Every structure is written in C-alpha cells, then in structure tokens.
Amino acid sequence: MHYLVQPTTIRTAIDNWRTAQTLWLDTEVADWRTPNPKLSLIQVLTNPGDRTGKDSYILDVLGQPGLIHYFIQNIMRDRAIEKVFHNASYDLRYLGKDQATNITCTLKLARRIGKQRLGTSDLKLKTLATELCQFNDVDASEQSSDWGQRALTTKQLYYAGMDVIYLAAVHQSLLSVSRPAQSWRSF
C-alpha cells in the first residue's frame, strides 16, 4: 500500500492517474455522524488484478480542500476515466456530486443481478468480497473507526487499502455474471 500525505506527492499521483481507463475508488470520512463530516481519505486502485493491496493508494486529504478539489477537477470530472465505487451515492457526496462523470456503482450492479443469482446473503461490499470473490480475511471492524485521528493505525490503513482491492474483485466478478457468455463462433 502506498500511503500518501504530502501534497506534492498526492498531486503527482493524481496527474499519473489521468491516463487510466478505470479507477476503483473509495473514501473514508471523519465525523460522519455529525453535521460536519470531513473527507479523510481517498483510496485508489488502478490494477484490478491486485489481491494483496500492494498497488493500492491511500491519499490523506483531511483538512486539505485544495487537494480534494484537484482530485475532483482532474479525475472525477474526466469523462474518459471510468470511476468504480460501491454505493457511489455516498462517496460522491464528498467527490464532486453532480460534477462526477462516468461512474459505475457495484451496489447498483449487484442489485440489478440480485443476491439470489449471485448466491450471496446480502449486497454489502464485504459480503460480496467474501461470498462471491472468496476473500477470507475481510474485516470490516475499522469501517466506523475514528478517521479524523492522526496518526492512523496500521489496522485502519490496512482496512482502507484493502477496500479498493475488494471493490475491484467484486466489480470484475459482477461483470462476468452480468454479461452473457460470448459465443466463440463467428459467422
């Protein structure tokens, strides 16, 4: 996992992602149960084949509205980049709302397919990662932890970095289920 905290390093990473076709994204929010929630982390994955977290990026943007704006302007508004989220409506509250383009929501895709066809007990990301993608060490206990504290714990960083790994695997699995098998014969 790459935990980025320096503004110049974060901007460089954002600039590098401008050529990506697809980004798997997630957010962590501090004070989410208060009237003033604050975006704490943006998690990014460009390699959907990563199942370990080595290619995931965690951008620490707490108290850095300029970096959040830069991410929105250069990634979220770019129509050429597909942005994949689970429960996108939540993350988009903090990442550009209606300015965001080319959004894929794995929760909506999973709902369209249905849990019966998927063979899962529910459509939460952690459930889909476990029951659909066979991840066996999914721990959601950090989901409601204090994302406003610094320094973040090792467990928090692991949770944040792995969320986009689970997301990419779930996305790939949902696509394979939702697309009809292609015939190998051509006429």
mmCIF file of C-alpha atoms in Angstrom:
data_model
loop_
_atom_site.group_PDB
_atom_site.id
_atom_site.type_symbol
_atom_site.label_atom_id
_atom_site.label_comp_id
_atom_site.label_asym_id
_atom_site.label_seq_id
_atom_site.Cartn_x
_atom_site.Cartn_y
_atom_site.Cartn_z
ATOM 1 C CA MET A 1 0.000 0.000 0.000
ATOM 2 C CA HIS A 2 1.095 3.499 -0.733
ATOM 3 C CA TYR A 3 0.045 5.971 1.960
ATOM 4 C CA LEU A 4 0.465 9.487 0.561
ATOM 5 C CA VAL A 5 0.361 12.507 2.840
ATOM 6 C CA GLN A 6 2.492 15.163 1.118
ATOM 7 C CA PRO A 7 0.529 17.489 -1.185
ATOM 8 C CA THR A 8 3.131 17.358 -3.973
ATOM 9 C CA THR A 9 3.191 13.550 -3.905
ATOM 10 C CA ILE A 10 -0.612 13.400 -3.946
ATOM 11 C CA ARG A 11 -0.815 15.828 -6.890
ATOM 12 C CA THR A 12 1.776 13.794 -8.814
ATOM 13 C CA ALA A 13 -0.214 10.607 -8.227
ATOM 14 C CA ILE A 14 -3.416 12.309 -9.398
ATOM 15 C CA ASP A 15 -1.626 13.536 -12.523
ATOM 16 C CA ASN A 16 -0.396 9.992 -13.232
ATOM 17 C CA TRP A 17 -3.943 8.581 -12.959
ATOM 18 C CA ARG A 18 -5.267 10.948 -15.621
ATOM 19 C CA THR A 19 -4.321 8.379 -18.278
ATOM 20 C CA ALA A 20 -6.108 5.478 -16.562
ATOM 21 C CA GLN A 21 -9.114 3.877 -18.233
ATOM 22 C CA THR A 22 -10.634 2.722 -14.935
ATOM 23 C CA LEU A 23 -10.055 3.623 -11.290
ATOM 24 C CA TRP A 24 -11.550 1.750 -8.336
ATOM 25 C CA LEU A 25 -12.246 4.308 -5.615
ATOM 26 C CA ASP A 26 -13.430 4.556 -2.040
ATOM 27 C CA THR A 27 -13.486 7.193 0.679
ATOM 28 C CA GLU A 28 -13.243 7.312 4.448
ATOM 29 C CA VAL A 29 -14.981 10.162 6.217
ATOM 30 C CA ALA A 30 -14.211 11.709 9.599
ATOM 31 C CA ASP A 31 -17.074 12.855 11.819
ATOM 32 C CA TRP A 32 -19.585 11.157 9.513
ATOM 33 C CA ARG A 33 -22.232 11.044 12.242
ATOM 34 C CA THR A 34 -22.073 14.776 12.850
ATOM 35 C CA PRO A 35 -23.485 17.746 10.938
ATOM 36 C CA ASN A 36 -19.941 18.477 9.663
ATOM 37 C CA PRO A 37 -18.418 15.334 8.130
ATOM 38 C CA LYS A 38 -14.970 15.730 6.553
ATOM 39 C CA LEU A 39 -13.347 13.709 3.804
ATOM 40 C CA SER A 40 -10.363 11.982 5.382
ATOM 41 C CA LEU A 41 -9.030 9.507 2.809
ATOM 42 C CA ILE A 42 -9.420 8.761 -0.871
ATOM 43 C CA GLN A 43 -8.403 5.220 -1.780
ATOM 44 C CA VAL A 44 -7.403 4.442 -5.366
ATOM 45 C CA LEU A 45 -6.574 1.268 -7.282
ATOM 46 C CA THR A 46 -5.511 1.063 -10.930
ATOM 47 C CA ASN A 47 -4.657 -2.654 -11.076
ATOM 48 C CA PRO A 48 -7.751 -4.860 -10.719
ATOM 49 C CA GLY A 49 -5.570 -7.968 -10.529
ATOM 50 C CA ASP A 50 -4.035 -6.950 -7.190
ATOM 51 C CA ARG A 51 -5.407 -9.087 -4.357
ATOM 52 C CA THR A 52 -2.813 -8.094 -1.747
ATOM 53 C CA GLY A 53 -3.004 -4.293 -1.540
ATOM 54 C CA LYS A 54 0.492 -3.656 -2.887
ATOM 55 C CA ASP A 55 -0.914 -1.472 -5.680
ATOM 56 C CA SER A 56 -3.497 0.447 -3.647
ATOM 57 C CA TYR A 57 -3.037 4.125 -2.861
ATOM 58 C CA ILE A 58 -4.375 5.956 0.168
ATOM 59 C CA LEU A 59 -4.495 9.737 -0.168
ATOM 60 C CA ASP A 60 -4.650 11.530 3.164
ATOM 61 C CA VAL A 61 -6.731 14.605 2.336
ATOM 62 C CA LEU A 62 -8.084 15.506 5.776
ATOM 63 C CA GLY A 63 -8.010 19.286 6.094
ATOM 64 C CA GLN A 64 -6.692 19.702 2.535
ATOM 65 C CA PRO A 65 -9.632 21.029 0.496
ATOM 66 C CA GLY A 66 -7.294 22.113 -2.307
ATOM 67 C CA LEU A 67 -6.243 18.503 -2.901
ATOM 68 C CA ILE A 68 -9.845 17.309 -2.830
ATOM 69 C CA HIS A 69 -10.726 19.982 -5.401
ATOM 70 C CA TYR A 70 -7.715 18.943 -7.534
ATOM 71 C CA PHE A 71 -8.882 15.304 -7.443
ATOM 72 C CA ILE A 72 -12.420 16.296 -8.426
ATOM 73 C CA GLN A 73 -11.252 18.521 -11.286
ATOM 74 C CA ASN A 74 -8.699 16.072 -12.701
ATOM 75 C CA ILE A 75 -10.253 12.671 -12.018
ATOM 76 C CA MET A 76 -13.929 12.884 -11.113
ATOM 77 C CA ARG A 77 -14.884 15.277 -13.933
ATOM 78 C CA ASP A 78 -12.857 13.416 -16.584
ATOM 79 C CA ARG A 79 -15.312 11.535 -18.805
ATOM 80 C CA ALA A 80 -12.539 9.320 -20.210
ATOM 81 C CA ILE A 81 -11.902 7.660 -16.829
ATOM 82 C CA GLU A 82 -14.414 5.145 -15.504
ATOM 83 C CA LYS A 83 -14.731 5.575 -11.734
ATOM 84 C CA VAL A 84 -15.968 2.490 -9.868
ATOM 85 C CA PHE A 85 -17.462 2.705 -6.363
ATOM 86 C CA HIS A 86 -19.616 0.542 -4.132
ATOM 87 C CA ASN A 87 -22.567 2.680 -3.032
ATOM 88 C CA ALA A 88 -21.370 5.546 -5.219
ATOM 89 C CA SER A 89 -24.015 7.978 -3.970
ATOM 90 C CA TYR A 90 -22.286 8.086 -0.578
ATOM 91 C CA ASP A 91 -18.773 8.724 -1.925
ATOM 92 C CA LEU A 92 -19.976 11.266 -4.476
ATOM 93 C CA ARG A 93 -21.235 13.494 -1.651
ATOM 94 C CA TYR A 94 -17.552 14.200 -0.995
ATOM 95 C CA LEU A 95 -16.134 13.825 -4.512
ATOM 96 C CA GLY A 96 -17.910 16.292 -6.728
ATOM 97 C CA LYS A 97 -21.566 15.259 -6.516
ATOM 98 C CA ASP A 98 -23.144 16.033 -9.905
ATOM 99 C CA GLN A 99 -19.803 17.095 -11.395
ATOM 100 C CA ALA A 100 -18.635 13.469 -11.392
ATOM 101 C CA THR A 101 -18.869 11.639 -14.712
ATOM 102 C CA ASN A 102 -18.549 8.039 -15.945
ATOM 103 C CA ILE A 103 -19.468 6.471 -12.598
ATOM 104 C CA THR A 104 -20.068 2.753 -12.092
ATOM 105 C CA CYS A 105 -21.711 1.616 -8.867
ATOM 106 C CA THR A 106 -21.174 -2.031 -7.942
ATOM 107 C CA LEU A 107 -24.043 -1.872 -5.443
ATOM 108 C CA LYS A 108 -26.458 -0.907 -8.237
ATOM 109 C CA LEU A 109 -24.989 -3.588 -10.488
ATOM 110 C CA ALA A 110 -25.339 -6.200 -7.734
ATOM 111 C CA ARG A 111 -28.950 -5.124 -7.103
ATOM 112 C CA ARG A 112 -29.711 -5.498 -10.802
ATOM 113 C CA ILE A 113 -28.294 -9.029 -10.813
ATOM 114 C CA GLY A 114 -29.849 -9.924 -7.460
ATOM 115 C CA LYS A 115 -28.466 -11.712 -4.435
ATOM 116 C CA GLN A 116 -30.258 -14.938 -5.328
ATOM 117 C CA ARG A 117 -28.495 -15.150 -8.700
ATOM 118 C CA LEU A 118 -25.220 -14.094 -7.074
ATOM 119 C CA GLY A 119 -25.663 -16.627 -4.292
ATOM 120 C CA THR A 120 -24.865 -14.107 -1.555
ATOM 121 C CA SER A 121 -26.578 -13.344 1.737
ATOM 122 C CA ASP A 122 -26.604 -9.575 1.099
ATOM 123 C CA LEU A 123 -25.054 -6.994 -1.204
ATOM 124 C CA LYS A 124 -22.601 -5.280 1.159
ATOM 125 C CA LEU A 125 -19.089 -4.959 -0.241
ATOM 126 C CA LYS A 126 -17.609 -7.154 2.488
ATOM 127 C CA THR A 127 -20.204 -9.871 1.880
ATOM 128 C CA LEU A 128 -19.642 -9.809 -1.867
ATOM 129 C CA ALA A 129 -15.868 -9.924 -1.356
ATOM 130 C CA THR A 130 -16.206 -12.946 0.925
ATOM 131 C CA GLU A 131 -19.034 -14.900 -0.676
ATOM 132 C CA LEU A 132 -18.550 -14.000 -4.340
ATOM 133 C CA CYS A 133 -14.779 -13.471 -4.573
ATOM 134 C CA GLN A 134 -13.575 -15.886 -1.868
ATOM 135 C CA PHE A 135 -11.602 -13.376 0.212
ATOM 136 C CA ASN A 136 -11.440 -14.980 3.644
ATOM 137 C CA ASP A 137 -9.810 -12.304 5.783
ATOM 138 C CA VAL A 138 -12.256 -9.431 5.269
ATOM 139 C CA ASP A 139 -12.505 -7.391 8.464
ATOM 140 C CA ALA A 140 -14.973 -4.502 8.486
ATOM 141 C CA SER A 141 -14.387 -3.528 12.121
ATOM 142 C CA GLU A 142 -12.426 -0.393 11.150
ATOM 143 C CA GLN A 143 -15.228 0.929 8.940
ATOM 144 C CA SER A 144 -16.668 3.053 11.735
ATOM 145 C CA SER A 145 -13.365 3.926 13.397
ATOM 146 C CA ASP A 146 -12.177 7.497 14.005
ATOM 147 C CA TRP A 147 -10.940 8.636 10.593
ATOM 148 C CA GLY A 148 -10.236 12.109 11.980
ATOM 149 C CA GLN A 149 -7.431 10.981 14.265
ATOM 150 C CA ARG A 150 -3.816 11.200 13.197
ATOM 151 C CA ALA A 151 -1.741 9.126 13.109
ATOM 152 C CA LEU A 152 -3.950 6.440 11.611
ATOM 153 C CA THR A 153 -3.394 2.950 12.965
ATOM 154 C CA THR A 154 -1.913 0.108 10.949
ATOM 155 C CA LYS A 155 -5.321 -1.612 11.072
ATOM 156 C CA GLN A 156 -7.049 1.485 9.686
ATOM 157 C CA LEU A 157 -4.561 1.788 6.832
ATOM 158 C CA TYR A 158 -4.866 -1.917 6.013
ATOM 159 C CA TYR A 159 -8.665 -1.660 6.002
ATOM 160 C CA ALA A 160 -8.579 1.438 3.777
ATOM 161 C CA GLY A 161 -6.079 -0.049 1.345
ATOM 162 C CA MET A 162 -7.903 -3.353 1.028
ATOM 163 C CA ASP A 163 -11.325 -1.797 0.432
ATOM 164 C CA VAL A 164 -10.420 -0.930 -3.173
ATOM 165 C CA ILE A 165 -8.930 -4.411 -3.650
ATOM 166 C CA TYR A 166 -12.246 -5.957 -2.636
ATOM 167 C CA LEU A 167 -14.085 -3.432 -4.799
ATOM 168 C CA ALA A 168 -12.098 -4.287 -7.947
ATOM 169 C CA ALA A 169 -12.535 -8.033 -7.416
ATOM 170 C CA VAL A 170 -16.273 -7.621 -6.817
ATOM 171 C CA HIS A 171 -16.576 -5.404 -9.894
ATOM 172 C CA GLN A 172 -14.809 -7.964 -12.090
ATOM 173 C CA SER A 173 -16.992 -10.778 -10.727
ATOM 174 C CA LEU A 174 -20.203 -8.813 -11.214
ATOM 175 C CA LEU A 175 -19.236 -8.020 -14.793
ATOM 176 C CA SER A 176 -18.615 -11.688 -15.537
ATOM 177 C CA VAL A 177 -22.019 -12.627 -14.089
ATOM 178 C CA SER A 178 -23.930 -9.802 -15.786
ATOM 179 C CA ARG A 179 -22.512 -10.264 -19.279
ATOM 180 C CA PRO A 180 -23.882 -13.184 -21.246
ATOM 181 C CA ALA A 181 -21.298 -15.687 -22.396
ATOM 182 C CA GLN A 182 -19.850 -14.767 -25.750
ATOM 183 C CA SER A 183 -20.016 -17.353 -28.473
ATOM 184 C CA TRP A 184 -16.617 -18.376 -29.760
ATOM 185 C CA ARG A 185 -18.016 -18.966 -33.225
ATOM 186 C CA SER A 186 -18.165 -16.195 -35.737
ATOM 187 C CA PHE A 187 -20.497 -16.196 -38.730
#
